[in-house]
mmCIF file of C-alpha atoms in Angstrom:
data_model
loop_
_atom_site.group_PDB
_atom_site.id
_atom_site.type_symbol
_atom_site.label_atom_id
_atom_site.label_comp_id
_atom_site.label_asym_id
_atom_site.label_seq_id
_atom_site.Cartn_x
_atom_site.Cartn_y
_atom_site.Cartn_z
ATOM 1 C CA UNK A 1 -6.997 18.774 -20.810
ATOM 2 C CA UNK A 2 -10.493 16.969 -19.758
ATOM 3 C CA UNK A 3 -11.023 13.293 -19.366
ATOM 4 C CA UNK A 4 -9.817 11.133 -16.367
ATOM 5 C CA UNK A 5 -6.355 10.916 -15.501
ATOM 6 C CA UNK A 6 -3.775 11.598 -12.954
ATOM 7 C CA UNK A 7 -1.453 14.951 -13.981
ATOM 8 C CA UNK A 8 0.738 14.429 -10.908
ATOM 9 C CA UNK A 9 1.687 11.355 -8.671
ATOM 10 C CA UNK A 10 3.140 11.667 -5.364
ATOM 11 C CA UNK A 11 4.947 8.996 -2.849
ATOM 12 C CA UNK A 12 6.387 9.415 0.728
ATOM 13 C CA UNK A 13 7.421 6.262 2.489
ATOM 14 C CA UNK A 14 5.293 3.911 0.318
ATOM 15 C CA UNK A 15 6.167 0.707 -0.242
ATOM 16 C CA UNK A 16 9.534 0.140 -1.503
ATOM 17 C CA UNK A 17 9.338 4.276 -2.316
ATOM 18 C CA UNK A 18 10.900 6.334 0.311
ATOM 19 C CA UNK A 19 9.943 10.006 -1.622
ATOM 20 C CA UNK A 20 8.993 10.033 -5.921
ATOM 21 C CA UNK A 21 7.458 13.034 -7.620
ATOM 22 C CA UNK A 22 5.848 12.214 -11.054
ATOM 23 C CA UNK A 23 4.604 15.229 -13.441
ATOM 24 C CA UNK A 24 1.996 13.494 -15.767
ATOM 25 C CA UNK A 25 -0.075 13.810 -18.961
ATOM 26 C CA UNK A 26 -3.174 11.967 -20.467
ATOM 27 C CA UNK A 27 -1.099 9.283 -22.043
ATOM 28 C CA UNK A 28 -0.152 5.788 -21.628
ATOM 29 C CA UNK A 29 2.372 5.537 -18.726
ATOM 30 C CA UNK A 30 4.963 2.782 -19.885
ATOM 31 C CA UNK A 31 7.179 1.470 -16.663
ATOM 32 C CA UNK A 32 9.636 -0.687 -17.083
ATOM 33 C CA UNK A 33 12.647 -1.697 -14.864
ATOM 34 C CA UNK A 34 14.052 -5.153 -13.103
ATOM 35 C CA UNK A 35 12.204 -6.905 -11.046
ATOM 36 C CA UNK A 36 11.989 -5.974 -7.880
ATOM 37 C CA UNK A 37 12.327 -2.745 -7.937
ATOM 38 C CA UNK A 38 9.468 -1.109 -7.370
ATOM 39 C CA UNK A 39 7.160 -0.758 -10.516
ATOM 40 C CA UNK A 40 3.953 -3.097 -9.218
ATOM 41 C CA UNK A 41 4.190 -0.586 -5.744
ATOM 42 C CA UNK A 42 3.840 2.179 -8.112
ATOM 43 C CA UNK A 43 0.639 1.318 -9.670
ATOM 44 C CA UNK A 44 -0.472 -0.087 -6.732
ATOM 45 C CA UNK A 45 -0.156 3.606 -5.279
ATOM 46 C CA UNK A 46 -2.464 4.715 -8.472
ATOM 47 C CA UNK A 47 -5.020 1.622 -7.286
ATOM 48 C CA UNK A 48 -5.292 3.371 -3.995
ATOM 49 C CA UNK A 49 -7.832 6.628 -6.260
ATOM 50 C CA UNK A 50 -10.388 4.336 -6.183
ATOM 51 C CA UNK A 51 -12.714 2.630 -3.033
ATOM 52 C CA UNK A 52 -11.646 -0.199 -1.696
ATOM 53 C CA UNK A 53 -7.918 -1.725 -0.649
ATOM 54 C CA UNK A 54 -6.112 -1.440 -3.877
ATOM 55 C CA UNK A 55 -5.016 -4.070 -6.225
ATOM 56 C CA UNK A 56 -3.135 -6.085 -3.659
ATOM 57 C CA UNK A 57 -5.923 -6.010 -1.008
ATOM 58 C CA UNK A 58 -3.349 -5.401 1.752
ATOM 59 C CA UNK A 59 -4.015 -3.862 4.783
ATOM 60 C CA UNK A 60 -3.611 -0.066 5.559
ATOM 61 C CA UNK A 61 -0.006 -0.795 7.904
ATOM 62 C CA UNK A 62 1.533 -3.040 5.255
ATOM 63 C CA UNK A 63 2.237 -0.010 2.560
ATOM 64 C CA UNK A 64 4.345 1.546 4.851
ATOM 65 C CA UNK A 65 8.180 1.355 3.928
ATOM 66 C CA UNK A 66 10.488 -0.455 6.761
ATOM 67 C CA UNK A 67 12.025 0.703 9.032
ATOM 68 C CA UNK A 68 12.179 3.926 9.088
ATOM 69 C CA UNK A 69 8.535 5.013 8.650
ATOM 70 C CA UNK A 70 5.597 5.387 10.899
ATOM 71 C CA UNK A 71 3.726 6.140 8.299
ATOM 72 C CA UNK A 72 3.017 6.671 4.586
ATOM 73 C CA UNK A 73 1.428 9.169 1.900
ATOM 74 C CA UNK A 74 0.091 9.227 -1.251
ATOM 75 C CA UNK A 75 -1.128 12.294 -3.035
ATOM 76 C CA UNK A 76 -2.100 13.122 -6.495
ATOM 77 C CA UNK A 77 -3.720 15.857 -9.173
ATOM 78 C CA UNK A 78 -6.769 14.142 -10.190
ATOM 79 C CA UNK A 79 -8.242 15.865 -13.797
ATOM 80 C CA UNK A 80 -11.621 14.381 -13.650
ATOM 81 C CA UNK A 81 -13.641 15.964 -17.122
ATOM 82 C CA UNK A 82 -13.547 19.524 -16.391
ATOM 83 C CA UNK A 83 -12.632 19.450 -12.834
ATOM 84 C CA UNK A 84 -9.193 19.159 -11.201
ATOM 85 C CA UNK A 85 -8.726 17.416 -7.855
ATOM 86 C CA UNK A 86 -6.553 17.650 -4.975
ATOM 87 C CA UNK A 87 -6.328 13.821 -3.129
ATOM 88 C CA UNK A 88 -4.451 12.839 -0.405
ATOM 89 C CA UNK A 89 -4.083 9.034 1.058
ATOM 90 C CA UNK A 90 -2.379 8.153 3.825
ATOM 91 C CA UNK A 91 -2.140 5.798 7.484
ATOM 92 C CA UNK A 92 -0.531 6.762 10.523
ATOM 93 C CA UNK A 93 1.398 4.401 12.629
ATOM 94 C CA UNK A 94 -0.827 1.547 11.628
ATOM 95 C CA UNK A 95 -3.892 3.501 11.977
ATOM 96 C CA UNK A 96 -6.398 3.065 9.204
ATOM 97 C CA UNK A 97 -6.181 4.728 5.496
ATOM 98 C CA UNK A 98 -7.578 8.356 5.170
ATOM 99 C CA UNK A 99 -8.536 10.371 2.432
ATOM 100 C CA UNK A 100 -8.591 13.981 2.051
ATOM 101 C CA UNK A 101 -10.369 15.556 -1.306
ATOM 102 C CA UNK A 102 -9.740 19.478 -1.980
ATOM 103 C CA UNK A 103 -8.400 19.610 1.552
ATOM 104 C CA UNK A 104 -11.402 17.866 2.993
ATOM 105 C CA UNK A 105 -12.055 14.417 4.860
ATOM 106 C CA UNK A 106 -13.677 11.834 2.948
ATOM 107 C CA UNK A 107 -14.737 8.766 3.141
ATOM 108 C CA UNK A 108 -12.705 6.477 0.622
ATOM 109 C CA UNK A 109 -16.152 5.551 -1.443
ATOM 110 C CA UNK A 110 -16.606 9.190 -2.466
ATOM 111 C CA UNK A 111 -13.182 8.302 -4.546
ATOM 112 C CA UNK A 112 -15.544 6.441 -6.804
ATOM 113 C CA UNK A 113 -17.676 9.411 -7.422
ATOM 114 C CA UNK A 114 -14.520 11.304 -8.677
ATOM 115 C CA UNK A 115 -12.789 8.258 -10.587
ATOM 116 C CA UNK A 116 -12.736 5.416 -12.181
ATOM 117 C CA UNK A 117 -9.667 2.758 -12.039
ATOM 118 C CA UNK A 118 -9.623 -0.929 -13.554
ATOM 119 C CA UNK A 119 -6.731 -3.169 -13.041
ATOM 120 C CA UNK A 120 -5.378 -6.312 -14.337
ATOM 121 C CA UNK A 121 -2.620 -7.984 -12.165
ATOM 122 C CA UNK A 122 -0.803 -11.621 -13.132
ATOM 123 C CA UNK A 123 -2.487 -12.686 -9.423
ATOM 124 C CA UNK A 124 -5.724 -12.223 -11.761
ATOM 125 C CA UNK A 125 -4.332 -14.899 -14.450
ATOM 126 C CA UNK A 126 -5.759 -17.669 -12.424
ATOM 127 C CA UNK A 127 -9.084 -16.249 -12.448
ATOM 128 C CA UNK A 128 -11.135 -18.767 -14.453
ATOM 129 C CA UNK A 129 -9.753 -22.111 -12.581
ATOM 130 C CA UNK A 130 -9.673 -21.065 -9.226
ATOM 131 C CA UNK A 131 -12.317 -19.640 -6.536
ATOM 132 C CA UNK A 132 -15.909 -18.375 -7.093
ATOM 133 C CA UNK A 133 -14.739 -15.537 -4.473
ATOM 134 C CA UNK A 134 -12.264 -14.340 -6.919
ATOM 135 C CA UNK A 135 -14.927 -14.204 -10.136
ATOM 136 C CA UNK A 136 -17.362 -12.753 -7.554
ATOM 137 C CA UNK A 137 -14.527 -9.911 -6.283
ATOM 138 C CA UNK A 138 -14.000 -9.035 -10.304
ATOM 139 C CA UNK A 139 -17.226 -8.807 -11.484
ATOM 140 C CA UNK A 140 -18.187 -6.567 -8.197
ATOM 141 C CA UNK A 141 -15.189 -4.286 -9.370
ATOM 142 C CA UNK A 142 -16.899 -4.191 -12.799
ATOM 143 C CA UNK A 143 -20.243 -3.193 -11.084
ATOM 144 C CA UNK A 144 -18.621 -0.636 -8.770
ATOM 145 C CA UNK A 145 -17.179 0.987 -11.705
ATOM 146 C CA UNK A 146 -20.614 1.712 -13.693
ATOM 147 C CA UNK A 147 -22.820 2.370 -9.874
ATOM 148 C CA UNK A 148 -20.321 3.606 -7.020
ATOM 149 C CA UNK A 149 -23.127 2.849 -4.200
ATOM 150 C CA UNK A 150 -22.059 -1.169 -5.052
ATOM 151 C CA UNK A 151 -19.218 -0.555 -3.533
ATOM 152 C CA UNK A 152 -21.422 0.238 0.044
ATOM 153 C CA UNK A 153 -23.839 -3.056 -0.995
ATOM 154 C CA UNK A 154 -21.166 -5.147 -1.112
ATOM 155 C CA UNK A 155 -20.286 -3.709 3.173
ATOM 156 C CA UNK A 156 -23.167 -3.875 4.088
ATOM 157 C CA UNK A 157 -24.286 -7.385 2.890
ATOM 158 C CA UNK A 158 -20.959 -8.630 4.211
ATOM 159 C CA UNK A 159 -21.340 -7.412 7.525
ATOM 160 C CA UNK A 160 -24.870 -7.993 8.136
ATOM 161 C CA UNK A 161 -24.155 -11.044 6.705
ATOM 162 C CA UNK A 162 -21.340 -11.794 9.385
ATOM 163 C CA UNK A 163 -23.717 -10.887 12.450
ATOM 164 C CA UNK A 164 -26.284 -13.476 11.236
ATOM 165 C CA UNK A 165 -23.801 -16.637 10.732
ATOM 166 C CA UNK A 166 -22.692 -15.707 14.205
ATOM 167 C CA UNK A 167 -26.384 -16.239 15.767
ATOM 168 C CA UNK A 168 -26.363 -19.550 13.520
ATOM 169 C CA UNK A 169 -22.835 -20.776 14.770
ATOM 170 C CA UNK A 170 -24.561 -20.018 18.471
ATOM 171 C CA UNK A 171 -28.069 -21.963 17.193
ATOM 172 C CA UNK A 172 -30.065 -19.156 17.951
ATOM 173 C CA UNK A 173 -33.353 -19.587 17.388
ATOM 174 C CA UNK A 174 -35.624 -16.629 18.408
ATOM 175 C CA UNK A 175 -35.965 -14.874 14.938
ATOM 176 C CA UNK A 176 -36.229 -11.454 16.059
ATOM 177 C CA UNK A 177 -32.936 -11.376 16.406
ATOM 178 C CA UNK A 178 -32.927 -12.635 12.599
ATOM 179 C CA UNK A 179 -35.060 -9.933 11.269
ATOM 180 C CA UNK A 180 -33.320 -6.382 11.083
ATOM 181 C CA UNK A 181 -30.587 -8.638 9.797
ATOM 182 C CA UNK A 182 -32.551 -10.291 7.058
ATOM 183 C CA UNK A 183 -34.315 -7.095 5.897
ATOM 184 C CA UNK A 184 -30.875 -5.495 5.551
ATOM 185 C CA UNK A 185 -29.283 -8.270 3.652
ATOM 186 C CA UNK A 186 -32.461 -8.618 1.647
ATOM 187 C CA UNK A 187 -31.929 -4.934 0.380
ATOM 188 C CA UNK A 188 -28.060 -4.871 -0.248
ATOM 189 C CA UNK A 189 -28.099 -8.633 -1.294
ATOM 190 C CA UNK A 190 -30.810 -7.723 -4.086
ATOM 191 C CA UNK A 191 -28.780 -4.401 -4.653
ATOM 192 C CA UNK A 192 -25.785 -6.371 -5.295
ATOM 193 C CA UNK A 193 -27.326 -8.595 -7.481
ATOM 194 C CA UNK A 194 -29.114 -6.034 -10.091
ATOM 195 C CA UNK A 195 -25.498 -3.938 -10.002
ATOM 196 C CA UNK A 196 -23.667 -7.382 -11.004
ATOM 197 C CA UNK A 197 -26.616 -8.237 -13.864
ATOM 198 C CA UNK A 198 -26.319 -4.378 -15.108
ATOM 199 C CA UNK A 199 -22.587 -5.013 -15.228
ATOM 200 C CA UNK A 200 -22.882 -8.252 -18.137
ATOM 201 C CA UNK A 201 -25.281 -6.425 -20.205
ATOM 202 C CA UNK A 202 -22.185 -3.272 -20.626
ATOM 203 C CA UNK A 203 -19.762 -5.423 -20.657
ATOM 204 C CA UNK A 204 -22.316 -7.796 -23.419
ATOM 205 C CA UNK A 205 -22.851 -4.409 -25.663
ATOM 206 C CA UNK A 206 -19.654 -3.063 -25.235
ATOM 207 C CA UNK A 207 -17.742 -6.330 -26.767
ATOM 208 C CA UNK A 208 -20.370 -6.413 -29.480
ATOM 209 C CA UNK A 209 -20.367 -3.138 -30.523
ATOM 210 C CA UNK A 210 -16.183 -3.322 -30.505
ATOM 211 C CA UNK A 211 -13.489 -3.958 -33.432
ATOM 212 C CA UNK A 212 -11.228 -5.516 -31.103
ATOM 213 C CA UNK A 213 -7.893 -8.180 -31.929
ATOM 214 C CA UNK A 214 -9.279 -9.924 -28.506
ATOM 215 C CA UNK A 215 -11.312 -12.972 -27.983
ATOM 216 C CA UNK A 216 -15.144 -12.131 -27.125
ATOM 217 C CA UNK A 217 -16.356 -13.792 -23.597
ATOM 218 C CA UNK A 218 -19.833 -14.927 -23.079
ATOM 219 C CA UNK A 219 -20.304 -14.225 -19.562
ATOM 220 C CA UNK A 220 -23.395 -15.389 -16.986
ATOM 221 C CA UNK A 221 -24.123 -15.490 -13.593
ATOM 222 C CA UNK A 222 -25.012 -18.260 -11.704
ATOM 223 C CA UNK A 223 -26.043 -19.006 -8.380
ATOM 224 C CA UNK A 224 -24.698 -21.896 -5.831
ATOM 225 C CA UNK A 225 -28.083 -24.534 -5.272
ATOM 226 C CA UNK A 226 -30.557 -22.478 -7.506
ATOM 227 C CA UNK A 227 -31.391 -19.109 -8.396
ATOM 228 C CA UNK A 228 -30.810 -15.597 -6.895
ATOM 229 C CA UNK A 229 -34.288 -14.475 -5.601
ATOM 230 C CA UNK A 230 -35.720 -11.659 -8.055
ATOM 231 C CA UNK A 231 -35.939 -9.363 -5.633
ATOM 232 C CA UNK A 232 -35.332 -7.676 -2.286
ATOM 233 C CA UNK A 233 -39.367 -8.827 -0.647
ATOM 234 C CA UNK A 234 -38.426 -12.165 -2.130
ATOM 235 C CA UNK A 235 -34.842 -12.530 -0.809
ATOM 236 C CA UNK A 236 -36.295 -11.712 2.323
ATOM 237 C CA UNK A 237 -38.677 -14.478 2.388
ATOM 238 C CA UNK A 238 -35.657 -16.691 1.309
ATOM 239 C CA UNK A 239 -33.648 -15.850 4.182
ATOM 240 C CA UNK A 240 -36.503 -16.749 6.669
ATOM 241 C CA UNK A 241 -37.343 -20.153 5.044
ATOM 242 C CA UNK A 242 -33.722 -20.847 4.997
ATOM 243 C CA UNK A 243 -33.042 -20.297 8.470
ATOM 244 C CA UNK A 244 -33.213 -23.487 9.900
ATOM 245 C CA UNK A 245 -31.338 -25.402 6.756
ATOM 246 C CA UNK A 246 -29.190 -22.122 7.844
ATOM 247 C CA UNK A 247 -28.911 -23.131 11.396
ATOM 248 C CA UNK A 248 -27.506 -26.956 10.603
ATOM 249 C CA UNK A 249 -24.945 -25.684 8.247
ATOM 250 C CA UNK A 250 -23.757 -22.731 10.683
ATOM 251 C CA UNK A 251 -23.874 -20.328 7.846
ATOM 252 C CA UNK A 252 -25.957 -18.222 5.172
ATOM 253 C CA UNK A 253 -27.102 -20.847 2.409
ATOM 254 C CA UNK A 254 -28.678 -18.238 -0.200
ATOM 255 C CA UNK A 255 -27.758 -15.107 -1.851
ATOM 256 C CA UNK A 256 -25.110 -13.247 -3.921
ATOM 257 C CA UNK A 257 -22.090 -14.585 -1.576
ATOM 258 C CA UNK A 258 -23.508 -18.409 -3.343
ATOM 259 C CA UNK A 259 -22.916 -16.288 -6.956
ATOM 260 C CA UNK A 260 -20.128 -17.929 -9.506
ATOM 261 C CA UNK A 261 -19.493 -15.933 -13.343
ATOM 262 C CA UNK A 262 -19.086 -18.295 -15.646
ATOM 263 C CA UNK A 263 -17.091 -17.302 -18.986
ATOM 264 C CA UNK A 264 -17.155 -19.112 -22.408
ATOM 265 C CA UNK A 265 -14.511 -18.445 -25.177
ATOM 266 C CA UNK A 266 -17.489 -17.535 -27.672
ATOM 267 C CA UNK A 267 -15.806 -17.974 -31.215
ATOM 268 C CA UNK A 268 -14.972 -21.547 -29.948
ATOM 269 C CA UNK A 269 -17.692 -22.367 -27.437
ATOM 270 C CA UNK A 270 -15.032 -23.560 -24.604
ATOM 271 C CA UNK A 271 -15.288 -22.582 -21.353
ATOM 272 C CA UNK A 272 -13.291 -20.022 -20.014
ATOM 273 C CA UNK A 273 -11.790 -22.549 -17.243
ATOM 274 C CA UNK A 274 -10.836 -24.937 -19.910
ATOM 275 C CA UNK A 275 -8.863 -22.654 -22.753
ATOM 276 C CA UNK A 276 -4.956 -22.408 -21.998
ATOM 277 C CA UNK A 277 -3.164 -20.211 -20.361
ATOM 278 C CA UNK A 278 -2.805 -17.672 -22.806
ATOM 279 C CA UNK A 279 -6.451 -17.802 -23.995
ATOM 280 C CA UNK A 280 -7.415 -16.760 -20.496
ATOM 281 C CA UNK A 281 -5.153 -14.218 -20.321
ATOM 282 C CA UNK A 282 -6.608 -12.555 -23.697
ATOM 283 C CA UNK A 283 -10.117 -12.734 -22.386
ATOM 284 C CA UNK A 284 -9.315 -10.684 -19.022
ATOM 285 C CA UNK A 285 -7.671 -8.112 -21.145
ATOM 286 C CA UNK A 286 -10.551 -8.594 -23.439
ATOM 287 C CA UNK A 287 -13.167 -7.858 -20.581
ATOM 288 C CA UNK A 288 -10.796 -5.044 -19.134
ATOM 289 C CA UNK A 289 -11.067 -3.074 -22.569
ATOM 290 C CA UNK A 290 -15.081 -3.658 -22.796
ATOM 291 C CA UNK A 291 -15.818 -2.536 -18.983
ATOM 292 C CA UNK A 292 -13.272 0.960 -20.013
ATOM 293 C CA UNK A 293 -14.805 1.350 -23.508
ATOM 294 C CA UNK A 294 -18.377 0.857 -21.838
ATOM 295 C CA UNK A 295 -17.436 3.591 -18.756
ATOM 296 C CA UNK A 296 -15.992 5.776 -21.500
ATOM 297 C CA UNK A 297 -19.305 5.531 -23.276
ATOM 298 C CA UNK A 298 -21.375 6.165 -20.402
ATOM 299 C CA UNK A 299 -19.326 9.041 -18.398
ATOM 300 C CA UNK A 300 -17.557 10.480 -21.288
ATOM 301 C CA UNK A 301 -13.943 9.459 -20.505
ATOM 302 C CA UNK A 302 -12.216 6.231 -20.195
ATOM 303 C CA UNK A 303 -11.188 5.046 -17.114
ATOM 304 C CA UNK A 304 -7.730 5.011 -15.656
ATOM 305 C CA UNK A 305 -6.319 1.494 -16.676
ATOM 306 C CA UNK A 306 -3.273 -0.332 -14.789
ATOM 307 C CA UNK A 307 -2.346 -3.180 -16.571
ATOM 308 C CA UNK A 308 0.793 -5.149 -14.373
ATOM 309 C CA UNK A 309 3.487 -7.150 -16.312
ATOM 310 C CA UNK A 310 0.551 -7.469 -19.407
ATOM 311 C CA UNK A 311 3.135 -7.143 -22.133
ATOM 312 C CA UNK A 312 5.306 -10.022 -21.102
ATOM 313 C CA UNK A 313 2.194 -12.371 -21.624
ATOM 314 C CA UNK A 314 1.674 -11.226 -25.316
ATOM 315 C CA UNK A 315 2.847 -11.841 -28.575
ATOM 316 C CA UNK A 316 4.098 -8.666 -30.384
ATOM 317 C CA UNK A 317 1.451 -8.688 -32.402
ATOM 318 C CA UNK A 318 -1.690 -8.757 -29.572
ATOM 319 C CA UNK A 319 1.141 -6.361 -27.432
ATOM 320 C CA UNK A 320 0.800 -3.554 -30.594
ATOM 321 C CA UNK A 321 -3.441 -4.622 -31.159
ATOM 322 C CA UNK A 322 -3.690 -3.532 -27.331
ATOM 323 C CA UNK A 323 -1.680 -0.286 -27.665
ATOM 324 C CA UNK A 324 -3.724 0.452 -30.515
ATOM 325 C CA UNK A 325 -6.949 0.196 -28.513
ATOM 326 C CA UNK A 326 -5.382 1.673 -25.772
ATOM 327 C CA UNK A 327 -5.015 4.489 -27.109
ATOM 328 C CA UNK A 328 -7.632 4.971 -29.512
ATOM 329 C CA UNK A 329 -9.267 4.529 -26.323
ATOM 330 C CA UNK A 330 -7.446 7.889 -25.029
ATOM 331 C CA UNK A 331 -6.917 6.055 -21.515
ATOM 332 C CA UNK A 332 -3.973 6.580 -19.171
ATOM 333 C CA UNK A 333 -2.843 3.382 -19.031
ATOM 334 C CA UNK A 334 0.017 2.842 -16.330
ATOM 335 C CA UNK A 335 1.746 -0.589 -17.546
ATOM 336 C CA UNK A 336 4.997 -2.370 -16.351
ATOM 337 C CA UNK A 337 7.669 -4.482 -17.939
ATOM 338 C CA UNK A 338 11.257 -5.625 -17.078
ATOM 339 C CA UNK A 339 12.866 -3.620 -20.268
ATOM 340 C CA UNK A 340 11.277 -0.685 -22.896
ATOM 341 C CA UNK A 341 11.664 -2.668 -25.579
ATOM 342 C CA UNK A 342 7.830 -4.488 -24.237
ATOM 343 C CA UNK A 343 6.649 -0.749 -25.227
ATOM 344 C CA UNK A 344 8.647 0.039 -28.428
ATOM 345 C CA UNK A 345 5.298 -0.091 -30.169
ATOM 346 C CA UNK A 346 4.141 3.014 -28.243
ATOM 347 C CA UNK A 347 6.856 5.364 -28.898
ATOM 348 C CA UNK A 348 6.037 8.581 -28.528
ATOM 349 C CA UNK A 349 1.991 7.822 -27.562
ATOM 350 C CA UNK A 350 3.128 7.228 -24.330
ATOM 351 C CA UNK A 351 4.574 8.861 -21.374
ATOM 352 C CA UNK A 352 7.990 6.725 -20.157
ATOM 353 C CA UNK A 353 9.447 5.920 -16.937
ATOM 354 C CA UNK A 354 12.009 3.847 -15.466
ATOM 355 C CA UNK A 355 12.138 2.170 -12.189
ATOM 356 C CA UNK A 356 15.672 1.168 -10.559
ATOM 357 C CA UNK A 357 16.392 -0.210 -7.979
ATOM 358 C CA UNK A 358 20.189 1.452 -5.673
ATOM 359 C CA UNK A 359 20.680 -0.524 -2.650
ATOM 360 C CA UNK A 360 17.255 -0.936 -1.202
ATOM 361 C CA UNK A 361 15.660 2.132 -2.349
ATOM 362 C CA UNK A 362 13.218 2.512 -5.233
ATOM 363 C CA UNK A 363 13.932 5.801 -7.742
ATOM 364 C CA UNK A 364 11.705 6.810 -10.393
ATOM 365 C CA UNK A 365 12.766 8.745 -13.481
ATOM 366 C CA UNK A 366 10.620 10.213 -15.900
ATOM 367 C CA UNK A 367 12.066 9.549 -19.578
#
């Protein structure tokens, strides 16, 4: 079968998981079990395909299960279109995260050149109302999905980035020390920015161009004390004019780390921070279907989608309008839920497994 999706899912002290096998098709993967049993580590194992930390952020030594383990392991059959691949993830004895692909080291941002994951977690519910940080973090995920390379924009900025507030915090003032700094942030900060601007226009088209049963979000960028300068010459010049203001603040004053996206619930003009609770939830799951309809368009196969607890924040209704687009989509969408009656709708569209939970130890049954 071609497209994008994981045929087989592997687990050695993971998490709550001390050993689960999973044999796998292109379908919708429905989860359900009690809480606390292991479901969100199981997606979260699935997060770990693409760069970055996963969909918790954590740290390479907190996946491993206590207290028996030194370490822990995930592997997986990747069908990517008409290729199949062999990945392995795992951390030694709180060593850092490797990556194997076909039986050879890699680097975990070559993951993005072999797939595509988007996630939607309830820790992403308060996305509108609270930090920029966390707007900036999504949309960056959006961009990283459409141009891999934002992914090593986003390091690079942030660590050039760190050297130079240190020289502030330490008022220094000869500026060749500034300069190999500035010119690097000047060329991943303008990076960054195009990659996040490409990003709204897919995400723009994709919701027009859509049938969908959920709410359309205007989306912009906007930029802390001004504007983003329009390029990398000009962000340069930025960073050297703003190097004394710089200097009395202790930090970096301009560039895409100043960024905020601002949403707006289009068919009733309200801002995305303002609508309730549920409203904000429909336009995350909104923008989660336009960035995988938008990759499917571009690369020829939708994205792998993990969508954590979604289907106890819906009405039946919106739950059965987002299987439908799920899977008219042809994703493998991995979703959770305390019971399987959350995925009755799917029936036999989707794949089913349940999680349980027998004295401490997570066990995962296919359906």
């Amino acid at each position: 079968m071609t497209g994008l999706h994981l045929s087989s899912l592997g687990l050695s002290h993971f998490r709550s998981h001390k050993s689960a096998l999973l044999a796998l098709d292109g379908r919708p993967v429905a989860i359900h079990g009690p809480n606390g049993a292991g479901k969100t580590n199981l997606i979260e194992a699935v997060s770990l395909f693409s760069p970055g930390r996963g969909l918790r952020r954590a740290a390479a030594q907190d996946m491993v299960r206590r207290p028996e383990a030194l370490g822990w392991k995930v592997s997986g059959i990747l069908q990517s279109q008409t290729r199949v691949h062999e990945v392995e993830i795992w951390a030694e004895d709180g060593g850092a995260r490797q990556v194997k692909i076909d039986g050879k080291a890699a680097a975990q941002l070559a993951l993005g050149r072999i797939a595509r994951v988007l996630w939607l977690v309830p820790a992403m519910d308060r996305l509108w109302i609270e930090s920029a940080e966390g707007r900036r973090r999504f949309l960056d995920r959006v961009a990283m999905s459409f141009i891999p390379s934002h992914a090593e924009a986003v390091l690079d900025f942030e660590k050039a980035m760190r050297e130079r507030n240190r020289l502030l915090k330490d008022q220094v003032r000869d500026a060749h020390w500034y300069q190999a700094l500035e010119a690097q942030m000047a060329r991943s900060g303008a990076e960054i920015d195009a990659g996040r601007r490409a990003a709204l226009v897919e995400l723009h088209r994709a919701q027009a161009e859509a049938e969908t049963a959920f709410p359309v979000a205007e989306l912009e960028l906007t930029v802390t004390d001004g504007e983003m300068p329009g390029s990398e010459a000009d962000y340069g010049t930025a960073l050297a004019e703003s190097r004394l203001r710089d200097l009395m603040a202790g930090r970096t004053l301009v560039g895409p780390h100043r960024a905020d996206l601002y949403g707006v619930y289009a068919a009733k003009g309200v801002s995305a921070r303002d609508c309730s609770t549920g409203e904000q939830k429909a336009l995350l799951v909104s923008l989660i279907l336009a960035n995988a309809r938008a990759l499917a368009k571009s690369l020829g196969a939708p994205p792998i989608l993990l969508l954590d607890e979604v289907a106890a924040h819906l009405d039946a209704d919106r739950r059965a309008a987002l299987y439908d687009e799920i899977c008219a989509l042809g994703a493998q969408a991995w979703m959770t839920g305390t019971g399987p009656e959350l995925f009755a709708e799917l029936g036999a569209r989707a794949q089913h497994v349940e999680v349980t939970d027998e004295a401490g130890l997570s066990r995962v049954a296919a359906l």
